[in-house]
Amino acid sequence: MAVPADVERRAAELRDAINHHNHLYHSLDAPAVSDAEFDQLFRELKDLEADHPQLVTPDSPTQRVGGAPLEGFEQVAHEVPMLSLDNAFSTDDVEDFERRARQRLDSGDVIEYTCEPKIDGVAVSLLYEDGVLTRAATRGDGSTGENITMNVRTIESVPLRLLGSGYPSRLEVRGEVYFPLDAFHAMNAALEAAGEKTFANPRNTAAGTLRQLDPRLTAKRKLTMFCYSVGLVEGGTLPGRHSEVLDALGEWGLRTNPVVEVVEGAAGCDGYYNKLLDLRPRLNYEIDGLVIKVDDFARQQRLGFLTRTPRWAIARKFPAEQATTRLDDVEFQVGRTGAITPVARLAPVQVAGVTIRNATLHNMDEIARLGLRIGDDVVIQRAGDVIPKVVRVARSAGDQGQPVALPEACPDCGSELMKAEDEVIVRCSGGLVCGAQRKEAIRHFASRLALDIEGVGEKLVEQLVEAGLVETAADLFALTMEELCSLERMAEKSAGNILANLESSKATTLPRFIFALGISEVGESTARNLAQYFGDLAPLRDADAEALQQVPDVGPIVAEKIETFFRQANNAATIDALLAHGVAWEAVGQAVPHDPLADQTWVLTGTLAAMSRDEAKAKLQQLGAKVSGSVSRKTTVVVAGDSAGSKLMKAQGLGLEIKDEAALLELFESHGL
Ligand code: IVH
């Protein structure tokens, strides 16, 4: 049955009115109608839609909270990577940043910056297609995030449809989702009154809320979002300055931060810093500093990027917040690689709104350096996400205090402790005999940036290892329903979910798999470089230390750790078992499949103008070349930048091929680098 034209018109009117008032209320904090009037409009639209279900469109304001809970989150590849920022901790650091920018821009002109609060929340990307919100994703590792559209739709300050006109047909907007402090404290007060467990801090709660599988739960927590940049832009253009883009986003109904200011030069940034520090206690969100961005996009483009951070923006951090409390005890934890780490147990104390009970002490040398005794009053500090640490002793307990002693044996398995000559770290010699190491290795394997096996967290791993059901990560995939259900407090439904999550985690990516192995010194970014360089696991397993050092970021120490890891029989067996269980990934498109510079050795000398030598080295390696620091008869090509000296002379003497920077750039360009 067709919808009468007047009903259709009224529904459209109501939607526009509701979107408009929503924007005034949630984004601009300037409501024009009372809650009762708003509710009436909303009810009228709901009634019309109930009578004429054909009217319901996904972008209708009545459709924020969607249907059934999700099974899990899909992966989303970011078409434009979501970068992070380099940090500045002082006026000097910002001045250095400006000096570097000036040099690159080759200009003495004043640089205008947009200064913005750096919100301590969760970075989220919103994709609008023809003005309709079609996808929302987390940042993830910057190249791949998770599809959290269902949850983000419940955030009332995020428009389901953009207002006005003139927006590009595909527009990706980025910003920070956070839990407003008043709503967070109100929620905790209500939980406390009901005798329930409260949440530790707004940032982690916001992150957890965005990863709820049931959007109805997300809708109950009053998250909001500030938009601060754009990613993908297609089918349209944006203004030429960052500050103007922020204005445009605001006009399209997106919530932008009113505290933003355009300032001149590093001195202007300093003024903003002081203002923001003053304002901080009155803001309804947590910030850990400010973000300084070159306002002019043409300049941003000329400044370009380093691997993971832009050269046109920097985060200036506030000093870490400190507090004084008593050191009650020092306990020793065993990490994934057997490292024994002392942990301070503290009398609970509030720092920056969070209760701190533990702090890291790194190693015994640190304890000696601090002159710590149990019973001392200590100053601790917390900066953003960083684990709190003990900075110094505020008042020593003197003879009343108890010295801190390293245990005689591993606190977990009782194995002997050992210390390499050139290391400060003491390690348990138990290897996989040691339950703590096994647990940590398995927990790491399942963690979010590794195989991301939902439900397999610290507690479950602890139970599984204690019960003897799992010894290595590979054993996870052999778990049965009966085994899982035999664990304490494990219902059949959760067990079923865990088995399903294990199954779906088998389809992974090579970088995640390499990271998941938990090779000492191989973090997420090194794992990605290894995957890119070798293209598959087999050549990586076979690589010797020399081959490994051709990978960007891999020096002799890391290369040796990787080689040793793959040579160990128990690791090889675990990897074989994982593969046999069906853990697999799609082939990694190596940047250049046929390695056009294979078997060639290149030497870079002098200063390059367009990129650092490290960047050039990484790109040459992507093309398959070896890059060496010294010129010899075996050198294929020498690239001579500005003021190249003795290496260039030697190359000339040997009659080697010499290229200038322009030729190098041309080579990169011709291979899409
Ligand atoms: S701009 C390349 N602006 O800080 C530009 N980021 O370390 C990167 N953040 O992941 C982002 N407030 O989660 C930008 N006003 C702001 C921000 C902001 C918070 C977070 C964001 C990002 C991290 C960068």
PDB file of C-alpha atoms in Angstrom, residues 375-630:
ATOM      1  CA  GLY A 375      57.165   1.104  54.144  1.00  0.00           C
ATOM      2  CA  ASP A 376      58.547   4.179  52.333  1.00  0.00           C
ATOM      3  CA  ASP A 377      56.266   6.975  51.177  1.00  0.00           C
ATOM      4  CA  VAL A 378      56.747   7.208  47.435  1.00  0.00           C
ATOM      5  CA  VAL A 379      55.811   9.639  44.682  1.00  0.00           C
ATOM      6  CA  ILE A 380      54.014   7.916  41.837  1.00  0.00           C
ATOM      7  CA  GLN A 381      52.999   9.280  38.481  1.00  0.00           C
ATOM      8  CA  ARG A 382      50.599   8.365  35.770  1.00  0.00           C
ATOM      9  CA  ALA A 383      50.651   9.753  32.256  1.00  0.00           C
ATOM     10  CA  GLY A 384      47.714   8.890  30.031  1.00  0.00           C
ATOM     11  CA  ASP A 385      47.530   5.208  29.335  1.00  0.00           C
ATOM     12  CA  VAL A 386      50.964   4.502  30.642  1.00  0.00           C
ATOM     13  CA  ILE A 387      51.260   2.134  33.600  1.00  0.00           C
ATOM     14  CA  PRO A 388      51.885   4.172  36.752  1.00  0.00           C
ATOM     15  CA  LYS A 389      55.442   4.272  37.956  1.00  0.00           C
ATOM     16  CA  VAL A 390      57.325   5.129  41.118  1.00  0.00           C
ATOM     17  CA  VAL A 391      59.289   8.324  40.563  1.00  0.00           C
ATOM     18  CA  ARG A 392      61.133   8.746  43.865  1.00  0.00           C
ATOM     19  CA  VAL A 393      60.995   8.227  47.595  1.00  0.00           C
ATOM     20  CA  ALA A 394      59.161  11.091  49.328  1.00  0.00           C
ATOM     21  CA  ARG A 395      59.994  10.002  52.896  1.00  0.00           C
ATOM     22  CA  SER A 396      62.096   6.994  53.697  1.00  0.00           C
ATOM     23  CA  ALA A 397      60.952   4.537  56.357  1.00  0.00           C
ATOM     24  CA  GLY A 398      64.629   4.229  57.279  1.00  0.00           C
ATOM     25  CA  ASP A 399      65.415   1.357  59.636  1.00  0.00           C
ATOM     26  CA  GLN A 400      61.706   0.731  60.101  1.00  0.00           C
ATOM     27  CA  GLY A 401      61.519  -0.160  56.424  1.00  0.00           C
ATOM     28  CA  GLN A 402      62.292  -3.512  54.918  1.00  0.00           C
ATOM     29  CA  PRO A 403      64.786  -3.913  52.091  1.00  0.00           C
ATOM     30  CA  VAL A 404      63.483  -5.362  48.834  1.00  0.00           C
ATOM     31  CA  ALA A 405      65.038  -8.700  47.985  1.00  0.00           C
ATOM     32  CA  LEU A 406      64.911 -10.664  44.762  1.00  0.00           C
ATOM     33  CA  PRO A 407      63.348 -14.096  45.293  1.00  0.00           C
ATOM     34  CA  GLU A 408      65.741 -17.042  45.238  1.00  0.00           C
ATOM     35  CA  ALA A 409      63.746 -18.902  42.607  1.00  0.00           C
ATOM     36  CA  CYS A 410      60.928 -18.235  40.134  1.00  0.00           C
ATOM     37  CA  PRO A 411      57.849 -17.307  42.192  1.00  0.00           C
ATOM     38  CA  ASP A 412      55.693 -19.312  39.807  1.00  0.00           C
ATOM     39  CA  CYS A 413      57.520 -22.550  39.022  1.00  0.00           C
ATOM     40  CA  GLY A 414      60.449 -22.537  41.410  1.00  0.00           C
ATOM     41  CA  SER A 415      62.996 -22.815  38.586  1.00  0.00           C
ATOM     42  CA  GLU A 416      66.357 -21.196  38.949  1.00  0.00           C
ATOM     43  CA  LEU A 417      66.649 -17.514  38.034  1.00  0.00           C
ATOM     44  CA  MET A 418      69.309 -16.359  35.616  1.00  0.00           C
ATOM     45  CA  LYS A 419      70.759 -13.101  34.420  1.00  0.00           C
ATOM     46  CA  ALA A 420      72.657 -12.547  31.188  1.00  0.00           C
ATOM     47  CA  GLU A 421      75.886 -10.635  31.624  1.00  0.00           C
ATOM     48  CA  ASP A 422      74.888  -7.599  29.617  1.00  0.00           C
ATOM     49  CA  GLU A 423      71.270  -7.444  30.802  1.00  0.00           C
ATOM     50  CA  VAL A 424      69.714  -5.939  33.926  1.00  0.00           C
ATOM     51  CA  ILE A 425      66.716  -8.222  33.633  1.00  0.00           C
ATOM     52  CA  VAL A 426      66.542 -11.408  35.688  1.00  0.00           C
ATOM     53  CA  ARG A 427      64.709 -14.288  34.021  1.00  0.00           C
ATOM     54  CA  CYS A 428      63.144 -17.565  35.038  1.00  0.00           C
ATOM     55  CA  SER A 429      65.004 -20.446  33.401  1.00  0.00           C
ATOM     56  CA  GLY A 430      61.874 -22.627  33.326  1.00  0.00           C
ATOM     57  CA  GLY A 431      60.745 -21.776  29.777  1.00  0.00           C
ATOM     58  CA  LEU A 432      57.511 -23.560  28.989  1.00  0.00           C
ATOM     59  CA  VAL A 433      57.765 -25.520  32.236  1.00  0.00           C
ATOM     60  CA  CYS A 434      56.891 -22.250  33.912  1.00  0.00           C
ATOM     61  CA  GLY A 435      53.139 -21.784  34.155  1.00  0.00           C
ATOM     62  CA  ALA A 436      53.418 -17.999  34.302  1.00  0.00           C
ATOM     63  CA  GLN A 437      55.344 -17.855  31.035  1.00  0.00           C
ATOM     64  CA  ARG A 438      52.934 -20.220  29.368  1.00  0.00           C
ATOM     65  CA  LYS A 439      49.962 -18.205  30.518  1.00  0.00           C
ATOM     66  CA  GLU A 440      51.472 -14.949  29.337  1.00  0.00           C
ATOM     67  CA  ALA A 441      52.404 -16.400  25.962  1.00  0.00           C
ATOM     68  CA  ILE A 442      48.898 -17.740  25.422  1.00  0.00           C
ATOM     69  CA  ARG A 443      47.235 -14.587  26.679  1.00  0.00           C
ATOM     70  CA  HIS A 444      49.373 -12.559  24.296  1.00  0.00           C
ATOM     71  CA  PHE A 445      48.524 -14.908  21.430  1.00  0.00           C
ATOM     72  CA  ALA A 446      44.805 -14.318  21.968  1.00  0.00           C
ATOM     73  CA  SER A 447      45.063 -10.580  22.648  1.00  0.00           C
ATOM     74  CA  ARG A 448      43.412  -7.896  20.592  1.00  0.00           C
ATOM     75  CA  LEU A 449      46.287  -6.930  18.298  1.00  0.00           C
ATOM     76  CA  ALA A 450      47.307 -10.571  17.921  1.00  0.00           C
ATOM     77  CA  LEU A 451      44.702 -13.222  16.992  1.00  0.00           C
ATOM     78  CA  ASP A 452      42.022 -11.217  18.792  1.00  0.00           C
ATOM     79  CA  ILE A 453      40.144 -14.179  20.245  1.00  0.00           C
ATOM     80  CA  GLU A 454      37.226 -12.676  22.067  1.00  0.00           C
ATOM     81  CA  GLY A 455      36.552 -14.287  25.445  1.00  0.00           C
ATOM     82  CA  VAL A 456      40.046 -15.754  25.755  1.00  0.00           C
ATOM     83  CA  GLY A 457      41.463 -13.316  28.272  1.00  0.00           C
ATOM     84  CA  GLU A 458      43.619 -13.454  31.335  1.00  0.00           C
ATOM     85  CA  LYS A 459      41.090 -15.285  33.513  1.00  0.00           C
ATOM     86  CA  LEU A 460      40.213 -18.030  31.075  1.00  0.00           C
ATOM     87  CA  VAL A 461      43.858 -18.642  30.165  1.00  0.00           C
ATOM     88  CA  GLU A 462      44.674 -18.906  33.851  1.00  0.00           C
ATOM     89  CA  GLN A 463      41.915 -21.498  34.314  1.00  0.00           C
ATOM     90  CA  LEU A 464      42.896 -23.453  31.205  1.00  0.00           C
ATOM     91  CA  VAL A 465      46.568 -23.666  32.128  1.00  0.00           C
ATOM     92  CA  GLU A 466      45.851 -24.499  35.773  1.00  0.00           C
ATOM     93  CA  ALA A 467      43.485 -27.269  34.695  1.00  0.00           C
ATOM     94  CA  GLY A 468      46.190 -28.647  32.401  1.00  0.00           C
ATOM     95  CA  LEU A 469      43.926 -28.294  29.367  1.00  0.00           C
ATOM     96  CA  VAL A 470      46.247 -26.001  27.475  1.00  0.00           C
ATOM     97  CA  GLU A 471      50.029 -25.860  27.338  1.00  0.00           C
ATOM     98  CA  THR A 472      50.667 -23.872  24.193  1.00  0.00           C
ATOM     99  CA  ALA A 473      48.609 -21.519  22.061  1.00  0.00           C
ATOM    100  CA  ALA A 474      47.981 -24.351  19.606  1.00  0.00           C
ATOM    101  CA  ASP A 475      46.155 -26.352  22.281  1.00  0.00           C
ATOM    102  CA  LEU A 476      43.458 -23.672  22.343  1.00  0.00           C
ATOM    103  CA  PHE A 477      42.239 -24.944  18.997  1.00  0.00           C
ATOM    104  CA  ALA A 478      41.875 -28.498  20.271  1.00  0.00           C
ATOM    105  CA  LEU A 479      39.577 -27.510  23.145  1.00  0.00           C
ATOM    106  CA  THR A 480      36.232 -29.285  23.264  1.00  0.00           C
ATOM    107  CA  MET A 481      32.846 -28.227  24.577  1.00  0.00           C
ATOM    108  CA  GLU A 482      33.137 -30.709  27.459  1.00  0.00           C
ATOM    109  CA  GLU A 483      36.548 -29.421  28.471  1.00  0.00           C
ATOM    110  CA  LEU A 484      35.411 -25.812  28.491  1.00  0.00           C
ATOM    111  CA  CYS A 485      32.232 -26.652  30.390  1.00  0.00           C
ATOM    112  CA  SER A 486      34.290 -28.458  33.026  1.00  0.00           C
ATOM    113  CA  LEU A 487      35.729 -25.091  34.076  1.00  0.00           C
ATOM    114  CA  GLU A 488      34.274 -23.261  37.006  1.00  0.00           C
ATOM    115  CA  ARG A 489      31.533 -20.756  36.158  1.00  0.00           C
ATOM    116  CA  MET A 490      31.517 -21.645  32.467  1.00  0.00           C
ATOM    117  CA  ALA A 491      28.029 -21.912  31.015  1.00  0.00           C
ATOM    118  CA  GLU A 492      27.378 -23.852  27.838  1.00  0.00           C
ATOM    119  CA  LYS A 493      26.462 -20.671  26.001  1.00  0.00           C
ATOM    120  CA  SER A 494      29.739 -18.922  26.790  1.00  0.00           C
ATOM    121  CA  ALA A 495      31.665 -22.086  25.965  1.00  0.00           C
ATOM    122  CA  GLY A 496      29.893 -22.209  22.603  1.00  0.00           C
ATOM    123  CA  ASN A 497      30.789 -18.575  21.961  1.00  0.00           C
ATOM    124  CA  ILE A 498      34.423 -19.191  22.809  1.00  0.00           C
ATOM    125  CA  LEU A 499      34.611 -22.161  20.453  1.00  0.00           C
ATOM    126  CA  ALA A 500      33.018 -20.078  17.696  1.00  0.00           C
ATOM    127  CA  ASN A 501      35.459 -17.233  18.345  1.00  0.00           C
ATOM    128  CA  LEU A 502      38.387 -19.645  18.239  1.00  0.00           C
ATOM    129  CA  GLU A 503      37.141 -20.987  14.951  1.00  0.00           C
ATOM    130  CA  SER A 504      36.730 -17.585  13.342  1.00  0.00           C
ATOM    131  CA  SER A 505      40.074 -16.352  14.649  1.00  0.00           C
ATOM    132  CA  LYS A 506      41.819 -18.961  12.503  1.00  0.00           C
ATOM    133  CA  ALA A 507      41.352 -16.713   9.491  1.00  0.00           C
ATOM    134  CA  THR A 508      43.906 -14.082  10.408  1.00  0.00           C
ATOM    135  CA  THR A 509      46.571 -11.964   8.771  1.00  0.00           C
ATOM    136  CA  LEU A 510      50.289 -12.684   8.562  1.00  0.00           C
ATOM    137  CA  PRO A 511      51.318  -9.595  10.587  1.00  0.00           C
ATOM    138  CA  ARG A 512      48.916 -10.554  13.374  1.00  0.00           C
ATOM    139  CA  PHE A 513      50.182 -14.132  13.370  1.00  0.00           C
ATOM    140  CA  ILE A 514      53.816 -13.068  13.583  1.00  0.00           C
ATOM    141  CA  PHE A 515      53.001 -10.629  16.381  1.00  0.00           C
ATOM    142  CA  ALA A 516      50.965 -13.323  18.171  1.00  0.00           C
ATOM    143  CA  LEU A 517      53.982 -15.653  18.360  1.00  0.00           C
ATOM    144  CA  GLY A 518      55.342 -13.370  21.055  1.00  0.00           C
ATOM    145  CA  ILE A 519      58.916 -13.266  19.802  1.00  0.00           C
ATOM    146  CA  SER A 520      60.925 -11.137  22.162  1.00  0.00           C
ATOM    147  CA  GLU A 521      61.387  -7.582  20.742  1.00  0.00           C
ATOM    148  CA  VAL A 522      58.919  -8.156  17.904  1.00  0.00           C
ATOM    149  CA  GLY A 523      56.087  -5.703  18.417  1.00  0.00           C
ATOM    150  CA  GLU A 524      53.227  -4.974  16.136  1.00  0.00           C
ATOM    151  CA  SER A 525      55.123  -2.721  13.783  1.00  0.00           C
ATOM    152  CA  THR A 526      58.128  -5.033  13.400  1.00  0.00           C
ATOM    153  CA  ALA A 527      55.697  -7.903  12.766  1.00  0.00           C
ATOM    154  CA  ARG A 528      54.158  -5.883   9.969  1.00  0.00           C
ATOM    155  CA  ASN A 529      57.541  -5.131   8.448  1.00  0.00           C
ATOM    156  CA  LEU A 530      58.537  -8.796   8.600  1.00  0.00           C
ATOM    157  CA  ALA A 531      55.287  -9.846   6.939  1.00  0.00           C
ATOM    158  CA  GLN A 532      55.699  -7.262   4.229  1.00  0.00           C
ATOM    159  CA  TYR A 533      59.299  -8.168   3.563  1.00  0.00           C
ATOM    160  CA  PHE A 534      58.975 -11.951   3.522  1.00  0.00           C
ATOM    161  CA  GLY A 535      55.435 -12.178   2.173  1.00  0.00           C
ATOM    162  CA  ASP A 536      54.808 -15.496   3.917  1.00  0.00           C
ATOM    163  CA  LEU A 537      55.773 -17.442   7.020  1.00  0.00           C
ATOM    164  CA  ALA A 538      57.967 -20.100   5.396  1.00  0.00           C
ATOM    165  CA  PRO A 539      60.724 -17.731   4.177  1.00  0.00           C
ATOM    166  CA  LEU A 540      60.638 -15.917   7.512  1.00  0.00           C
ATOM    167  CA  ARG A 541      61.117 -19.187   9.404  1.00  0.00           C
ATOM    168  CA  ASP A 542      64.102 -20.019   7.212  1.00  0.00           C
ATOM    169  CA  ALA A 543      65.725 -16.583   7.292  1.00  0.00           C
ATOM    170  CA  ASP A 544      69.085 -16.181   8.971  1.00  0.00           C
ATOM    171  CA  ALA A 545      70.110 -13.156  11.019  1.00  0.00           C
ATOM    172  CA  GLU A 546      71.730 -11.490   8.035  1.00  0.00           C
ATOM    173  CA  ALA A 547      68.627 -11.742   5.867  1.00  0.00           C
ATOM    174  CA  LEU A 548      66.484 -10.544   8.776  1.00  0.00           C
ATOM    175  CA  GLN A 549      68.534  -7.385   9.087  1.00  0.00           C
ATOM    176  CA  GLN A 550      67.403  -6.312   5.646  1.00  0.00           C
ATOM    177  CA  VAL A 551      63.958  -5.689   7.136  1.00  0.00           C
ATOM    178  CA  PRO A 552      63.278  -2.076   8.156  1.00  0.00           C
ATOM    179  CA  ASP A 553      63.622  -1.626  11.940  1.00  0.00           C
ATOM    180  CA  VAL A 554      65.421  -4.944  12.449  1.00  0.00           C
ATOM    181  CA  GLY A 555      68.920  -4.594  13.850  1.00  0.00           C
ATOM    182  CA  PRO A 556      71.394  -7.325  14.831  1.00  0.00           C
ATOM    183  CA  ILE A 557      69.918  -7.937  18.299  1.00  0.00           C
ATOM    184  CA  VAL A 558      66.350  -8.322  17.125  1.00  0.00           C
ATOM    185  CA  ALA A 559      67.475 -10.394  14.145  1.00  0.00           C
ATOM    186  CA  GLU A 560      69.188 -12.809  16.477  1.00  0.00           C
ATOM    187  CA  LYS A 561      66.130 -13.084  18.726  1.00  0.00           C
ATOM    188  CA  ILE A 562      63.954 -13.889  15.730  1.00  0.00           C
ATOM    189  CA  GLU A 563      66.352 -16.475  14.359  1.00  0.00           C
ATOM    190  CA  THR A 564      66.712 -18.142  17.760  1.00  0.00           C
ATOM    191  CA  PHE A 565      62.961 -18.204  18.229  1.00  0.00           C
ATOM    192  CA  PHE A 566      62.315 -20.089  15.010  1.00  0.00           C
ATOM    193  CA  ARG A 567      65.233 -22.497  15.639  1.00  0.00           C
ATOM    194  CA  GLN A 568      63.787 -23.672  18.951  1.00  0.00           C
ATOM    195  CA  ALA A 569      62.120 -27.048  18.599  1.00  0.00           C
ATOM    196  CA  ASN A 570      59.185 -26.298  20.894  1.00  0.00           C
ATOM    197  CA  ASN A 571      58.363 -23.098  18.995  1.00  0.00           C
ATOM    198  CA  ALA A 572      58.588 -24.897  15.666  1.00  0.00           C
ATOM    199  CA  ALA A 573      56.262 -27.603  16.981  1.00  0.00           C
ATOM    200  CA  THR A 574      53.736 -25.030  18.214  1.00  0.00           C
ATOM    201  CA  ILE A 575      53.770 -23.236  14.863  1.00  0.00           C
ATOM    202  CA  ASP A 576      53.317 -26.514  12.968  1.00  0.00           C
ATOM    203  CA  ALA A 577      50.423 -27.423  15.240  1.00  0.00           C
ATOM    204  CA  LEU A 578      48.797 -24.021  14.706  1.00  0.00           C
ATOM    205  CA  LEU A 579      49.024 -24.458  10.953  1.00  0.00           C
ATOM    206  CA  ALA A 580      47.674 -27.994  11.219  1.00  0.00           C
ATOM    207  CA  HIS A 581      44.673 -26.650  13.137  1.00  0.00           C
ATOM    208  CA  GLY A 582      43.915 -24.433  10.153  1.00  0.00           C
ATOM    209  CA  VAL A 583      45.260 -21.072  11.275  1.00  0.00           C
ATOM    210  CA  ALA A 584      45.784 -19.302   7.964  1.00  0.00           C
ATOM    211  CA  TRP A 585      46.046 -15.933   6.275  1.00  0.00           C
ATOM    212  CA  GLU A 586      45.653 -14.514   2.866  1.00  0.00           C
ATOM    213  CA  ALA A 587      48.881 -14.037   0.979  1.00  0.00           C
ATOM    214  CA  VAL A 588      50.446 -10.698   1.780  1.00  0.00           C
ATOM    215  CA  GLY A 589      50.751  -8.590  -1.318  1.00  0.00           C
ATOM    216  CA  GLN A 590      54.396  -7.728  -1.008  1.00  0.00           C
ATOM    217  CA  ALA A 591      54.756  -4.132  -2.016  1.00  0.00           C
ATOM    218  CA  VAL A 592      56.559  -5.170  -5.161  1.00  0.00           C
ATOM    219  CA  PRO A 593      56.070  -8.780  -6.146  1.00  0.00           C
ATOM    220  CA  HIS A 594      59.098  -9.311  -8.306  1.00  0.00           C
ATOM    221  CA  ASP A 595      61.724  -7.438  -6.296  1.00  0.00           C
ATOM    222  CA  PRO A 596      63.139  -5.410  -9.203  1.00  0.00           C
ATOM    223  CA  LEU A 597      66.321  -4.654  -7.256  1.00  0.00           C
ATOM    224  CA  ALA A 598      66.932  -8.199  -5.997  1.00  0.00           C
ATOM    225  CA  ASP A 599      70.648  -9.063  -5.770  1.00  0.00           C
ATOM    226  CA  GLN A 600      71.603  -5.380  -5.850  1.00  0.00           C
ATOM    227  CA  THR A 601      73.424  -3.524  -3.078  1.00  0.00           C
ATOM    228  CA  TRP A 602      72.773   0.194  -2.733  1.00  0.00           C
ATOM    229  CA  VAL A 603      74.566   2.786  -0.641  1.00  0.00           C
ATOM    230  CA  LEU A 604      72.986   6.084   0.404  1.00  0.00           C
ATOM    231  CA  THR A 605      75.279   8.980   1.150  1.00  0.00           C
ATOM    232  CA  GLY A 606      74.873  12.710   1.787  1.00  0.00           C
ATOM    233  CA  THR A 607      71.620  14.444   2.736  1.00  0.00           C
ATOM    234  CA  LEU A 608      68.390  13.825   0.866  1.00  0.00           C
ATOM    235  CA  ALA A 609      65.895  16.680   0.631  1.00  0.00           C
ATOM    236  CA  ALA A 610      62.591  14.865   0.146  1.00  0.00           C
ATOM    237  CA  MET A 611      62.943  12.120   2.733  1.00  0.00           C
ATOM    238  CA  SER A 612      65.221  10.841   5.431  1.00  0.00           C
ATOM    239  CA  ARG A 613      67.833   8.244   4.615  1.00  0.00           C
ATOM    240  CA  ASP A 614      65.918   5.722   6.734  1.00  0.00           C
ATOM    241  CA  GLU A 615      62.828   6.244   4.611  1.00  0.00           C
ATOM    242  CA  ALA A 616      64.802   5.876   1.410  1.00  0.00           C
ATOM    243  CA  LYS A 617      66.436   2.744   2.803  1.00  0.00           C
ATOM    244  CA  ALA A 618      63.052   1.225   3.663  1.00  0.00           C
ATOM    245  CA  LYS A 619      61.770   1.895   0.158  1.00  0.00           C
ATOM    246  CA  LEU A 620      64.851   0.428  -1.510  1.00  0.00           C
ATOM    247  CA  GLN A 621      64.456  -2.655   0.647  1.00  0.00           C
ATOM    248  CA  GLN A 622      60.845  -2.929  -0.403  1.00  0.00           C
ATOM    249  CA  LEU A 623      62.140  -3.111  -3.960  1.00  0.00           C
ATOM    250  CA  GLY A 624      64.392  -5.979  -2.948  1.00  0.00           C
ATOM    251  CA  ALA A 625      67.729  -4.189  -2.685  1.00  0.00           C
ATOM    252  CA  LYS A 626      70.216  -4.653   0.115  1.00  0.00           C
ATOM    253  CA  VAL A 627      71.243  -1.335   1.594  1.00  0.00           C
ATOM    254  CA  SER A 628      74.736  -1.108   2.941  1.00  0.00           C
ATOM    255  CA  GLY A 629      76.591   1.568   4.879  1.00  0.00           C
ATOM    256  CA  SER A 630      79.873   1.242   3.030  1.00  0.00           C
TER     257      SER A 630
END
